[in-house]
Amino acid sequence: MATDNTMKVNLKVWRQADSKAKGEFKLYENVETTPDTSFLETLDILNETLVEKGEEPIVFDHDCREGICGMCSLFINGHPHGPAQGATTCQLYMRRFKDGETITVEPWRSAAFPVIKDLMVNRNAFDQIQQAGGYVSFNCGGAQDANAIPISKVDADEAMDSATCIGCGACVAACKNGSAMLFVSAKVSQFALLPQGRVEAVKRVKSMVAKMDELGFGNCTNTRACEAECPKCISISNIARMNREFICAKFKD
Amino acid sequence: MWLIDSSIGRKVIMSVTGLFLVLFLIFHMSMNVVAIFSSETYNDICNFLGANWYALAGTMVLAAGVVLHIVFAFLLSYRNYKARPIGYSTQKNQKEVEGASQNMLVLGIIVLMGLCMHLIHFWAKMQLQEIIGATPDYEGQFTNGAELIRITFSNPYVCLAYIGWFIAIWFHLTHGIWSAFQSTGLNNKVWFPRLKMCANIFSTIIVLGFTAVVIAGYIHS
Ligand code: HEM
Ligand code: SF4
Ligand code: FES
């Protein structure tokens, strides 16, 4: 549909050779694309021309390109995952931009997410937080009968909402304090709300928060920038729940 | 100690000291409003508090609260600054993000400057004089608060400075009050809009009360 209406954009992209290099913006003018092309595909188009010219292509993270894996990132025109709310970068289409517009593309900026190259950052810190307690350890037997453990619809829905966090790191990127509270609270909540997760709840919240603090994320000042930019619309009520869980856990010590 | 060395613990200290200061502001504002209606009653309250042991104990606890709040404000802000060593060339906020929440430290520093001004204007001329045991030039010099209000606010620039201070407090509190509940875990999807509404109502009542006293002081001077 409508493949004949092309558009041109200028891409101002952060280029950085490696984690130690200084890095700078580079302007790529008149990149040809169409309104129905995705933002990442537009970067692919630009990269093809760069490769043809013998230049280094722009490095950026991506995988599923359907908004479910959490690999894509990019700070586009002042917003993580671009200006659209509730969508990942891979679900961002060029129709969001004007013909001839200059689009600024930067990597996530956080002490805990160092730049690897160009727009790709190392989000291993999130894996480390997950490894600190974002799991349940029980013996796998045969699948339980449905409804063997009664869970209210409200709790099941809330747990499901929390579990939709894809670990992309946009919350950290958006937060002026570089705080990871939205991510960690979603991971804590998805277990805390269910009986299977309650068994290790006290230990989990303490070790995940301790890991988060250790890795140099900032403190939450409740600005709500995270939930406004989260592609999965994770709510800050998860943060309140994690605060509650953490404070209660510490009082039990 | 988790209250000091964990991020959530430090925020608990911020919110508990913050809410304590909010309670103090409500008390202080209610007491001041009396001055609009009756100088005698207001001075009776000043006399009652004066430099008695309970007023001094209260002052000490209050000072400790203020110091803790400020020390942790800088501690938290420093860590936040370190968490984002390289900034963005462009960063925009979605409409849900309030300016006050992004500028709590700046607002707090303005509040602190106003507090210093206020202590020089009133506390230094009243309770401090009694503490150091100064001899008054005339009877009731250190306890005639109502008179001091009229003298201080006879200067319109002082009135404007105070009103500016109150505006900073208003912004600090419209965010601070609901944020304090969130930080201690006392929030969820249902209570969030209610808490925000309460934060707006309380900040507005506190600030209007104080402003009324300044304006009344100016008019009666
Ligand atoms: C009348 C005096 C004050 C009152 C009633 C007050 C009240 C509050 C409250 C209720 C909070 C929310 C706590 C939370 O988010 O958990 C807060 C946060 C804050 N206050 Fe104050 N405050 C006062 C003075 C100050 C001063 C003098 C400073 C600094 C110099 C300051 C700096 C801050 C900062 C930086 C925060 C945000 C902390 C964070 O969210 O991490 N405040 N204040
Ligand atoms: S909470 Fe939202 S923004 Fe943060 S990692 Fe999860 S999906 Fe991404
Ligand atoms: S590439 Fe998988 S979510 Fe965007």
Short mmCIF file of C-alpha atoms and ligand atoms in Angstrom, two decimals:
data_model
loop_
_atom_site.label_atom_id
_atom_site.label_comp_id
_atom_site.label_asym_id
_atom_site.label_seq_id
_atom_site.Cartn_x
_atom_site.Cartn_y
_atom_site.Cartn_z
CA MET A 1 0.00 0.00 0.00
CA ALA A 2 1.13 3.48 -0.87
CA THR A 3 4.70 2.49 -1.60
CA ASP A 4 5.01 5.23 -4.19
CA ASN A 5 4.76 8.10 -1.70
CA THR A 6 8.36 8.37 -0.62
CA MET A 7 9.73 10.73 1.97
CA LYS A 8 13.17 12.02 2.90
CA VAL A 9 14.53 12.50 6.40
CA ASN A 10 17.84 13.67 7.82
CA LEU A 11 19.22 11.38 10.50
CA LYS A 12 21.51 12.85 13.14
CA VAL A 13 23.04 9.72 14.61
CA TRP A 14 25.45 9.16 17.52
CA ARG A 15 28.57 7.36 16.24
CA GLN A 16 31.06 5.91 18.69
CA ALA A 17 33.76 3.41 17.66
CA ASP A 18 33.87 1.50 20.97
CA SER A 19 33.10 1.86 24.66
CA LYS A 20 36.19 4.00 25.26
CA ALA A 21 35.99 6.25 22.19
CA LYS A 22 34.65 9.77 22.57
CA GLY A 23 31.82 9.60 20.06
CA GLU A 24 30.00 12.34 18.16
CA PHE A 25 26.86 13.04 16.16
CA LYS A 26 26.99 12.48 12.43
CA LEU A 27 24.36 13.90 10.09
CA TYR A 28 23.07 11.72 7.23
CA GLU A 29 21.03 13.88 4.91
CA ASN A 30 18.16 12.94 2.60
CA VAL A 31 17.70 9.32 3.61
CA GLU A 32 14.96 8.01 1.32
CA THR A 33 12.18 5.99 2.94
CA THR A 34 8.37 5.75 2.95
CA PRO A 35 5.78 6.55 5.63
CA ASP A 36 4.96 2.84 5.98
CA THR A 37 8.57 1.84 6.55
CA SER A 38 9.57 1.23 10.14
CA PHE A 39 12.23 3.33 11.82
CA LEU A 40 14.62 0.38 12.09
CA GLU A 41 14.10 -0.44 8.40
CA THR A 42 15.00 3.15 7.60
CA LEU A 43 18.24 2.64 9.51
CA ASP A 44 18.74 -0.57 7.47
CA ILE A 45 18.27 1.44 4.25
CA LEU A 46 20.82 4.00 5.45
CA ASN A 47 23.23 1.22 6.46
CA GLU A 48 23.00 -0.33 2.98
CA THR A 49 24.11 2.93 1.41
CA LEU A 50 26.91 3.24 3.98
CA VAL A 51 28.14 -0.28 3.22
CA GLU A 52 28.03 0.45 -0.52
CA LYS A 53 30.19 3.52 0.09
CA GLY A 54 32.62 1.39 2.11
CA GLU A 55 31.73 3.12 5.41
CA GLU A 56 31.04 1.41 8.73
CA PRO A 57 27.32 0.70 9.14
CA ILE A 58 25.53 2.08 12.22
CA VAL A 59 25.35 -0.50 14.99
CA PHE A 60 22.04 -0.78 16.86
CA ASP A 61 20.24 -3.50 18.83
CA HIS A 62 17.18 -5.29 17.47
CA ASP A 63 15.79 -8.79 17.25
CA CYS A 64 12.10 -9.70 16.95
CA ARG A 65 10.97 -6.43 15.35
CA GLU A 66 7.46 -7.11 16.57
CA GLY A 67 7.58 -5.46 19.97
CA ILE A 68 7.99 -8.50 22.17
CA CYS A 69 11.68 -9.21 22.77
CA GLY A 70 12.95 -5.95 24.28
CA MET A 71 16.15 -5.82 22.26
CA CYS A 72 15.55 -2.60 20.33
CA SER A 73 16.40 0.67 22.06
CA LEU A 74 17.35 4.17 20.75
CA PHE A 75 16.58 7.62 22.13
CA ILE A 76 14.75 9.25 19.22
CA ASN A 77 13.93 12.97 19.18
CA GLY A 78 14.12 13.20 22.95
CA HIS A 79 12.18 10.04 23.81
CA PRO A 80 13.23 6.42 24.40
CA HIS A 81 11.61 4.32 21.64
CA GLY A 82 10.66 7.59 19.93
CA PRO A 83 7.73 9.94 20.51
CA ALA A 84 4.93 7.34 20.34
CA GLN A 85 3.68 6.11 23.72
CA GLY A 86 3.20 2.42 24.43
CA ALA A 87 5.35 1.27 21.48
CA THR A 88 8.87 -0.01 20.99
CA THR A 89 11.28 1.44 18.42
CA CYS A 90 10.68 -1.52 16.11
CA GLN A 91 6.97 -0.62 16.11
CA LEU A 92 7.69 3.01 15.22
CA TYR A 93 6.82 3.97 11.63
CA MET A 94 8.09 6.86 9.55
CA ARG A 95 4.57 8.31 9.24
CA ARG A 96 5.22 9.70 12.74
CA PHE A 97 7.76 12.08 11.20
CA LYS A 98 7.49 14.91 8.71
CA ASP A 99 9.02 14.86 5.26
CA GLY A 100 12.41 16.59 5.47
CA GLU A 101 12.54 16.37 9.27
CA THR A 102 15.89 16.02 11.06
CA ILE A 103 15.65 13.13 13.53
CA THR A 104 18.14 12.88 16.40
CA VAL A 105 19.10 9.34 17.42
CA GLU A 106 21.12 8.71 20.59
CA PRO A 107 21.95 5.64 22.66
CA TRP A 108 20.40 5.04 26.13
CA ARG A 109 22.42 7.12 28.60
CA SER A 110 23.08 5.47 31.94
CA ALA A 111 26.19 4.69 33.93
CA ALA A 112 24.89 1.13 34.26
CA PHE A 113 24.34 0.80 30.47
CA PRO A 114 27.73 1.60 28.90
CA VAL A 115 27.82 2.17 25.13
CA ILE A 116 29.31 -0.81 23.28
CA LYS A 117 29.35 0.80 19.83
CA ASP A 118 27.31 3.57 18.20
CA LEU A 119 23.73 3.11 19.43
CA MET A 120 24.22 -0.27 21.09
CA VAL A 121 24.45 -0.28 24.89
CA ASN A 122 25.26 -3.10 27.29
CA ARG A 123 22.12 -3.96 29.26
CA ASN A 124 23.73 -6.89 31.05
CA ALA A 125 22.96 -5.08 34.32
CA PHE A 126 19.31 -6.11 33.89
CA ASP A 127 20.33 -9.76 33.51
CA GLN A 128 22.34 -9.50 36.71
CA ILE A 129 19.33 -8.12 38.57
CA GLN A 130 17.18 -10.96 37.22
CA GLN A 131 19.79 -13.50 38.25
CA ALA A 132 19.73 -12.05 41.77
CA GLY A 133 16.17 -13.24 42.32
CA GLY A 134 13.84 -12.82 39.35
CA TYR A 135 12.76 -16.45 39.29
CA VAL A 136 10.94 -19.11 41.31
CA SER A 137 12.82 -22.23 42.29
CA PHE A 138 10.50 -25.20 42.53
CA ASN A 139 10.66 -28.77 41.32
CA CYS A 140 9.07 -29.23 37.93
CA GLY A 141 6.62 -32.09 37.91
CA GLY A 142 3.67 -32.63 35.63
CA ALA A 143 1.57 -29.56 34.88
CA GLN A 144 -0.86 -28.73 37.71
CA ASP A 145 -4.57 -29.10 37.16
CA ALA A 146 -6.15 -25.80 36.22
CA ASN A 147 -7.45 -23.83 39.22
CA ALA A 148 -5.71 -26.13 41.72
CA ILE A 149 -4.39 -22.96 43.32
CA PRO A 150 -7.17 -20.35 43.36
CA ILE A 151 -5.97 -16.87 42.31
CA SER A 152 -8.30 -13.91 42.05
CA LYS A 153 -8.88 -12.46 38.60
CA VAL A 154 -7.61 -9.07 39.79
CA ASP A 155 -4.31 -10.52 41.01
CA ALA A 156 -3.90 -12.70 37.94
CA ASP A 157 -4.44 -9.69 35.68
CA GLU A 158 -2.05 -7.48 37.65
CA ALA A 159 0.62 -10.18 37.63
CA MET A 160 0.15 -10.60 33.90
CA ASP A 161 0.43 -6.84 33.34
CA SER A 162 3.68 -6.75 35.33
CA ALA A 163 5.00 -9.74 33.43
CA THR A 164 4.62 -7.92 30.11
CA CYS A 165 7.81 -5.96 30.89
CA ILE A 166 10.24 -6.87 28.11
CA GLY A 167 13.35 -5.62 29.92
CA CYS A 168 14.17 -3.03 27.27
CA GLY A 169 15.55 -0.41 29.67
CA ALA A 170 13.51 2.53 28.36
CA CYS A 171 12.50 3.29 31.94
CA VAL A 172 16.16 3.79 32.89
CA ALA A 173 16.78 5.78 29.72
CA ALA A 174 13.81 8.09 30.35
CA CYS A 175 14.41 8.66 34.05
CA LYS A 176 16.41 11.78 34.85
CA ASN A 177 17.95 9.78 37.71
CA GLY A 178 18.75 6.73 35.61
CA SER A 179 16.66 4.68 38.02
CA ALA A 180 15.74 1.05 37.27
CA MET A 181 12.84 0.95 39.73
CA LEU A 182 10.13 0.37 37.11
CA PHE A 183 11.87 -2.65 35.62
CA VAL A 184 12.83 -4.19 38.97
CA SER A 185 9.39 -3.53 40.45
CA ALA A 186 7.68 -5.18 37.47
CA LYS A 187 9.87 -8.25 37.92
CA VAL A 188 9.29 -8.30 41.69
CA SER A 189 5.52 -7.79 41.26
CA GLN A 190 4.91 -10.51 38.71
CA PHE A 191 5.97 -13.02 41.37
CA ALA A 192 4.83 -11.17 44.49
CA LEU A 193 1.22 -11.23 43.27
CA LEU A 194 1.09 -15.00 42.87
CA PRO A 195 1.20 -17.71 45.56
CA GLN A 196 4.05 -19.51 43.77
CA GLY A 197 6.13 -16.36 44.04
CA ARG A 198 5.31 -15.62 47.69
CA VAL A 199 7.53 -18.46 48.93
CA GLU A 200 10.72 -16.59 48.06
CA ALA A 201 9.23 -13.07 48.08
CA VAL A 202 11.21 -11.69 51.03
CA LYS A 203 14.55 -12.95 49.80
CA ARG A 204 13.78 -11.94 46.21
CA VAL A 205 12.99 -8.28 46.82
CA LYS A 206 16.02 -7.82 49.06
CA SER A 207 18.52 -9.35 46.67
CA MET A 208 17.11 -7.71 43.53
CA VAL A 209 17.10 -4.25 45.12
CA ALA A 210 20.61 -4.79 46.52
CA LYS A 211 21.86 -5.76 43.05
CA MET A 212 20.13 -2.76 41.49
CA ASP A 213 21.80 -0.42 43.99
CA GLU A 214 25.18 -2.07 43.52
CA LEU A 215 25.11 -1.62 39.74
CA GLY A 216 24.86 2.18 40.00
CA PHE A 217 21.27 2.91 39.00
CA GLY A 218 19.87 6.13 40.47
CA ASN A 219 17.16 6.62 43.08
CA CYS A 220 13.52 6.97 42.16
CA THR A 221 12.08 10.46 42.70
CA ASN A 222 8.66 9.47 41.40
CA THR A 223 8.79 11.64 38.28
CA ARG A 224 6.71 9.08 36.33
CA ALA A 225 8.84 9.57 33.22
CA CYS A 226 9.34 5.76 33.21
CA GLU A 227 5.69 4.76 32.99
CA ALA A 228 5.03 7.49 30.43
CA GLU A 229 7.76 6.09 28.15
CA CYS A 230 7.47 2.36 28.90
CA PRO A 231 6.46 0.55 25.68
CA LYS A 232 4.42 -1.88 27.81
CA CYS A 233 2.79 0.85 29.94
CA ILE A 234 4.02 -0.74 33.18
CA SER A 235 2.48 1.27 36.04
CA ILE A 236 4.38 2.92 38.90
CA SER A 237 1.95 1.14 41.24
CA ASN A 238 4.47 -1.69 40.83
CA ILE A 239 7.10 0.59 42.36
CA ALA A 240 4.83 1.26 45.34
CA ARG A 241 4.34 -2.49 45.71
CA MET A 242 8.09 -3.13 45.61
CA ASN A 243 8.71 -0.38 48.19
CA ARG A 244 6.11 -2.03 50.41
CA GLU A 245 7.63 -5.49 49.92
CA PHE A 246 11.13 -4.19 50.57
CA ILE A 247 10.25 -2.19 53.69
CA CYS A 248 8.28 -5.12 55.16
CA ALA A 249 11.12 -7.52 54.32
CA LYS A 250 13.63 -5.30 56.10
CA PHE A 251 11.42 -4.97 59.17
CA LYS A 252 11.27 -8.75 59.37
CA ASP A 253 15.09 -8.97 59.66
CA MET B 1 21.52 -0.29 58.15
CA TRP B 2 19.05 -0.48 55.28
CA LEU B 3 17.60 3.00 55.94
CA ILE B 4 20.99 4.50 55.13
CA ASP B 5 22.59 2.18 52.60
CA SER B 6 19.73 1.12 50.33
CA SER B 7 18.08 3.37 47.77
CA ILE B 8 14.58 2.59 49.04
CA GLY B 9 15.67 3.08 52.66
CA ARG B 10 17.05 6.53 51.90
CA LYS B 11 13.79 7.42 50.22
CA VAL B 12 11.93 6.27 53.34
CA ILE B 13 13.96 8.77 55.34
CA MET B 14 13.16 11.49 52.79
CA SER B 15 9.47 10.76 52.91
CA VAL B 16 9.13 10.35 56.68
CA THR B 17 11.07 13.56 57.40
CA GLY B 18 9.17 15.29 54.58
CA LEU B 19 5.77 14.28 55.94
CA PHE B 20 6.86 15.29 59.43
CA LEU B 21 7.75 18.73 58.05
CA VAL B 22 4.37 18.89 56.32
CA LEU B 23 2.66 18.22 59.68
CA PHE B 24 4.74 20.97 61.21
CA LEU B 25 3.75 23.37 58.41
CA ILE B 26 0.06 22.62 59.05
CA PHE B 27 0.54 23.34 62.75
CA HIS B 28 2.59 26.48 62.06
CA MET B 29 0.08 27.77 59.51
CA SER B 30 -2.90 27.21 61.83
CA MET B 31 -1.08 29.06 64.58
CA ASN B 32 -0.19 31.99 62.31
CA VAL B 33 -3.71 32.39 60.98
CA VAL B 34 -4.75 33.29 64.54
CA ALA B 35 -2.68 36.47 64.18
CA ILE B 36 -5.04 37.70 61.46
CA PHE B 37 -7.95 37.70 63.90
CA SER B 38 -6.45 38.49 67.27
CA SER B 39 -3.03 39.85 68.21
CA GLU B 40 -3.63 38.98 71.89
CA THR B 41 -4.46 35.34 71.29
CA TYR B 42 -1.53 35.01 68.91
CA ASN B 43 0.84 36.50 71.46
CA ASP B 44 -0.58 34.18 74.11
CA ILE B 45 0.40 31.25 71.88
CA CYS B 46 3.89 32.77 71.39
CA ASN B 47 4.21 33.19 75.15
CA PHE B 48 3.01 29.68 75.75
CA LEU B 49 5.68 28.29 73.42
CA GLY B 50 8.44 30.81 74.06
CA ALA B 51 11.63 29.07 75.12
CA ASN B 52 10.04 26.49 77.41
CA TRP B 53 11.51 23.02 77.53
CA TYR B 54 8.76 21.57 75.35
CA ALA B 55 9.14 24.30 72.75
CA LEU B 56 12.91 23.77 72.77
CA ALA B 57 12.53 20.00 72.50
CA GLY B 58 10.13 20.53 69.60
CA THR B 59 12.59 22.87 67.94
CA MET B 60 15.39 20.31 68.28
CA VAL B 61 13.31 17.51 66.77
CA LEU B 62 12.23 19.83 63.97
CA ALA B 63 15.81 20.90 63.28
CA ALA B 64 16.89 17.26 63.19
CA GLY B 65 14.11 16.55 60.68
CA VAL B 66 15.17 19.45 58.47
CA VAL B 67 18.85 18.46 58.61
CA LEU B 68 18.11 14.80 57.80
CA HIS B 69 15.82 15.80 54.93
CA ILE B 70 18.47 18.11 53.46
CA VAL B 71 21.42 15.74 53.97
CA PHE B 72 19.56 12.89 52.27
CA ALA B 73 18.30 15.23 49.53
CA PHE B 74 21.90 15.95 48.55
CA LEU B 75 23.01 12.35 49.02
CA LEU B 76 20.25 11.03 46.76
CA SER B 77 20.72 13.79 44.21
CA TYR B 78 24.45 13.12 44.04
CA ARG B 79 23.87 9.44 43.32
CA ASN B 80 21.27 10.32 40.70
CA TYR B 81 23.72 12.65 39.03
CA LYS B 82 26.33 9.90 38.95
CA ALA B 83 23.86 7.47 37.40
CA ARG B 84 23.64 9.64 34.25
CA PRO B 85 27.19 10.89 33.62
CA ILE B 86 26.53 11.76 29.97
CA GLY B 87 23.29 13.56 29.25
CA TYR B 88 21.13 13.60 26.11
CA SER B 89 21.40 16.27 23.44
CA THR B 90 17.61 16.45 23.36
CA GLN B 91 15.26 15.14 25.99
CA LYS B 92 11.54 15.83 26.09
CA ASN B 93 9.00 14.86 28.70
CA GLN B 94 5.64 13.28 28.09
CA LYS B 95 2.75 15.36 29.42
CA GLU B 96 2.28 13.13 32.48
CA VAL B 97 5.62 14.25 33.91
CA GLU B 98 5.28 17.25 36.23
CA GLY B 99 7.93 19.94 36.37
CA ALA B 100 8.01 19.89 40.19
CA SER B 101 8.97 16.22 40.28
CA GLN B 102 11.95 16.90 38.02
CA ASN B 103 13.16 19.85 40.10
CA MET B 104 12.73 18.85 43.74
CA LEU B 105 16.32 19.75 44.64
CA VAL B 106 16.14 23.22 43.08
CA LEU B 107 12.78 23.82 44.77
CA GLY B 108 14.21 22.50 48.04
CA ILE B 109 17.17 24.88 47.83
CA ILE B 110 14.79 27.81 47.29
CA VAL B 111 12.76 26.59 50.27
CA LEU B 112 15.97 26.43 52.31
CA MET B 113 16.94 30.00 51.37
CA GLY B 114 13.46 31.19 52.34
CA LEU B 115 13.80 29.29 55.59
CA CYS B 116 17.07 31.11 56.42
CA MET B 117 15.41 34.46 55.68
CA HIS B 118 12.47 33.51 57.86
CA LEU B 119 14.67 32.36 60.78
CA ILE B 120 16.55 35.68 60.66
CA HIS B 121 13.29 37.65 60.60
CA PHE B 122 11.50 35.83 63.41
CA TRP B 123 13.26 33.02 65.24
CA ALA B 124 16.47 35.04 65.76
CA LYS B 125 14.42 37.90 67.22
CA MET B 126 12.23 35.78 69.45
CA GLN B 127 13.14 32.30 70.69
CA LEU B 128 16.90 32.74 70.11
CA GLN B 129 16.92 35.91 72.24
CA GLU B 130 15.26 34.01 75.07
CA ILE B 131 17.64 31.09 74.70
CA ILE B 132 20.73 33.31 74.98
CA GLY B 133 19.02 35.14 77.84
CA ALA B 134 19.15 38.60 76.29
CA THR B 135 17.48 41.40 78.24
CA PRO B 136 14.60 42.96 76.31
CA ASP B 137 14.67 46.73 75.66
CA TYR B 138 11.04 46.80 76.64
CA GLU B 139 8.52 44.42 78.21
CA GLY B 140 7.44 41.67 75.78
CA GLN B 141 9.96 42.55 73.03
CA PHE B 142 10.71 38.88 72.37
CA THR B 143 7.18 37.59 72.70
CA ASN B 144 5.10 40.15 70.82
CA GLY B 145 4.92 38.07 67.65
CA ALA B 146 1.93 39.95 66.30
CA GLU B 147 3.85 43.22 66.39
CA LEU B 148 6.86 41.59 64.73
CA ILE B 149 4.63 40.31 61.92
CA ARG B 150 3.37 43.86 61.25
CA ILE B 151 6.89 45.32 61.38
CA THR B 152 8.38 42.66 59.10
CA PHE B 153 5.64 42.77 56.49
CA SER B 154 5.42 46.56 56.38
CA ASN B 155 8.07 46.21 53.67
CA PRO B 156 6.39 45.15 50.40
CA TYR B 157 9.60 43.57 49.07
CA VAL B 158 9.76 41.30 52.10
CA CYS B 159 6.13 40.36 51.41
CA LEU B 160 7.01 39.48 47.81
CA ALA B 161 10.02 37.44 48.91
CA TYR B 162 7.80 35.45 51.29
CA ILE B 163 5.15 34.88 48.64
CA GLY B 164 7.86 33.65 46.24
CA TRP B 165 9.02 31.30 48.97
CA PHE B 166 5.48 30.00 49.46
CA ILE B 167 5.14 29.33 45.73
CA ALA B 168 8.30 27.19 45.86
CA ILE B 169 6.86 25.34 48.87
CA TRP B 170 3.61 24.83 46.96
CA PHE B 171 5.39 23.17 44.05
CA HIS B 172 7.62 21.13 46.39
CA LEU B 173 4.57 19.84 48.23
CA THR B 174 2.21 19.17 45.32
CA HIS B 175 4.74 16.55 44.29
CA GLY B 176 6.24 15.79 47.70
CA ILE B 177 3.08 14.77 49.53
CA TRP B 178 1.91 12.04 47.14
CA SER B 179 5.50 11.06 46.43
CA ALA B 180 6.09 10.43 50.14
CA PHE B 181 3.22 7.92 50.17
CA GLN B 182 4.51 6.26 47.01
CA SER B 183 8.03 6.01 48.49
CA THR B 184 6.77 4.23 51.59
CA GLY B 185 4.65 1.88 49.48
CA LEU B 186 1.31 3.38 50.49
CA ASN B 187 -0.01 3.79 46.97
CA ASN B 188 -1.75 1.83 44.24
CA LYS B 189 -3.79 2.52 41.11
CA VAL B 190 -6.93 3.39 43.06
CA TRP B 191 -5.25 5.63 45.61
CA PHE B 192 -2.93 7.43 43.22
CA PRO B 193 -5.44 10.03 41.93
CA ARG B 194 -6.79 10.46 45.48
CA LEU B 195 -3.33 11.06 46.91
CA LYS B 196 -2.54 13.55 44.15
CA MET B 197 -5.75 15.41 44.90
CA CYS B 198 -4.95 15.43 48.65
CA ALA B 199 -1.43 16.71 47.87
CA ASN B 200 -2.89 19.57 45.84
CA ILE B 201 -5.49 20.42 48.49
CA PHE B 202 -3.06 20.33 51.43
CA SER B 203 -0.35 22.33 49.61
CA THR B 204 -2.90 24.94 48.60
CA ILE B 205 -4.42 25.28 52.09
CA ILE B 206 -0.98 25.55 53.70
CA VAL B 207 0.27 28.13 51.23
CA LEU B 208 -2.94 30.21 51.22
CA GLY B 209 -2.92 30.30 55.03
CA PHE B 210 0.64 31.60 55.20
CA THR B 211 0.01 34.08 52.38
CA ALA B 212 -3.06 35.46 54.15
CA VAL B 213 -0.95 36.22 57.24
CA VAL B 214 1.64 38.08 55.16
CA ILE B 215 -1.04 40.14 53.42
CA ALA B 216 -2.85 40.86 56.70
CA GLY B 217 0.47 41.89 58.25
CA TYR B 218 1.09 44.30 55.37
CA ILE B 219 -2.41 45.80 55.54
CA HIS B 220 -2.28 46.31 59.33
CA SER B 221 1.23 47.80 59.31
C1 HEM C 1 9.26 23.10 54.55
C2 HEM C 1 10.18 22.28 54.33
C3 HEM C 1 10.06 21.02 53.49
C4 HEM C 1 9.03 20.13 53.39
C5 HEM C 1 7.69 20.19 54.08
C6 HEM C 1 9.45 19.10 52.47
C7 HEM C 1 8.69 18.01 52.10
C8 HEM C 1 9.08 17.03 51.23
C9 HEM C 1 8.35 15.84 50.93
C10 HEM C 1 7.01 15.44 51.55
C11 HEM C 1 9.06 15.14 50.00
C12 HEM C 1 8.67 13.82 49.36
C13 HEM C 1 9.53 12.69 49.82
C14 HEM C 1 9.53 11.56 48.86
O1 HEM C 1 9.47 11.76 47.66
O2 HEM C 1 9.63 10.42 49.31
C15 HEM C 1 10.23 15.90 49.70
C16 HEM C 1 11.19 15.52 48.79
C17 HEM C 1 12.35 16.23 48.54
N1 HEM C 1 12.79 17.35 49.23
FE1 HEM C 1 11.76 18.34 50.61
N2 HEM C 1 10.72 19.38 52.01
C18 HEM C 1 11.13 20.55 52.63
C19 HEM C 1 12.35 21.18 52.49
C20 HEM C 1 13.36 20.75 51.65
C21 HEM C 1 14.67 21.34 51.56
C22 HEM C 1 15.14 22.52 52.38
C23 HEM C 1 15.36 20.63 50.60
C24 HEM C 1 16.75 20.76 50.07
C25 HEM C 1 17.65 21.56 50.14
C26 HEM C 1 14.48 19.62 50.09
C27 HEM C 1 14.81 18.73 49.10
C28 HEM C 1 14.02 17.70 48.69
C29 HEM C 1 14.35 16.80 47.61
C30 HEM C 1 15.61 16.83 46.74
C31 HEM C 1 13.30 15.88 47.52
C32 HEM C 1 13.18 14.74 46.54
C33 HEM C 1 13.85 13.55 47.10
C34 HEM C 1 13.61 12.33 46.30
O3 HEM C 1 12.52 12.17 45.77
O4 HEM C 1 14.53 11.52 46.21
N3 HEM C 1 13.28 19.71 50.76
N4 HEM C 1 10.24 17.05 50.48
S1 SF4 C 2 9.39 -1.49 32.72
FE1 SF4 C 2 8.84 -0.92 30.59
S2 SF4 C 2 10.52 0.45 29.97
FE2 SF4 C 2 11.26 -0.65 31.77
S3 SF4 C 2 12.33 -2.44 30.97
FE3 SF4 C 2 10.21 -3.11 31.34
S4 SF4 C 2 9.17 -2.77 29.37
FE4 SF4 C 2 11.08 -1.62 29.24
S1 FES C 3 13.14 -5.66 18.27
FE1 FES C 3 12.10 -6.96 19.70
S2 FES C 3 10.95 -5.49 20.81
FE2 FES C 3 11.82 -4.26 19.25
#
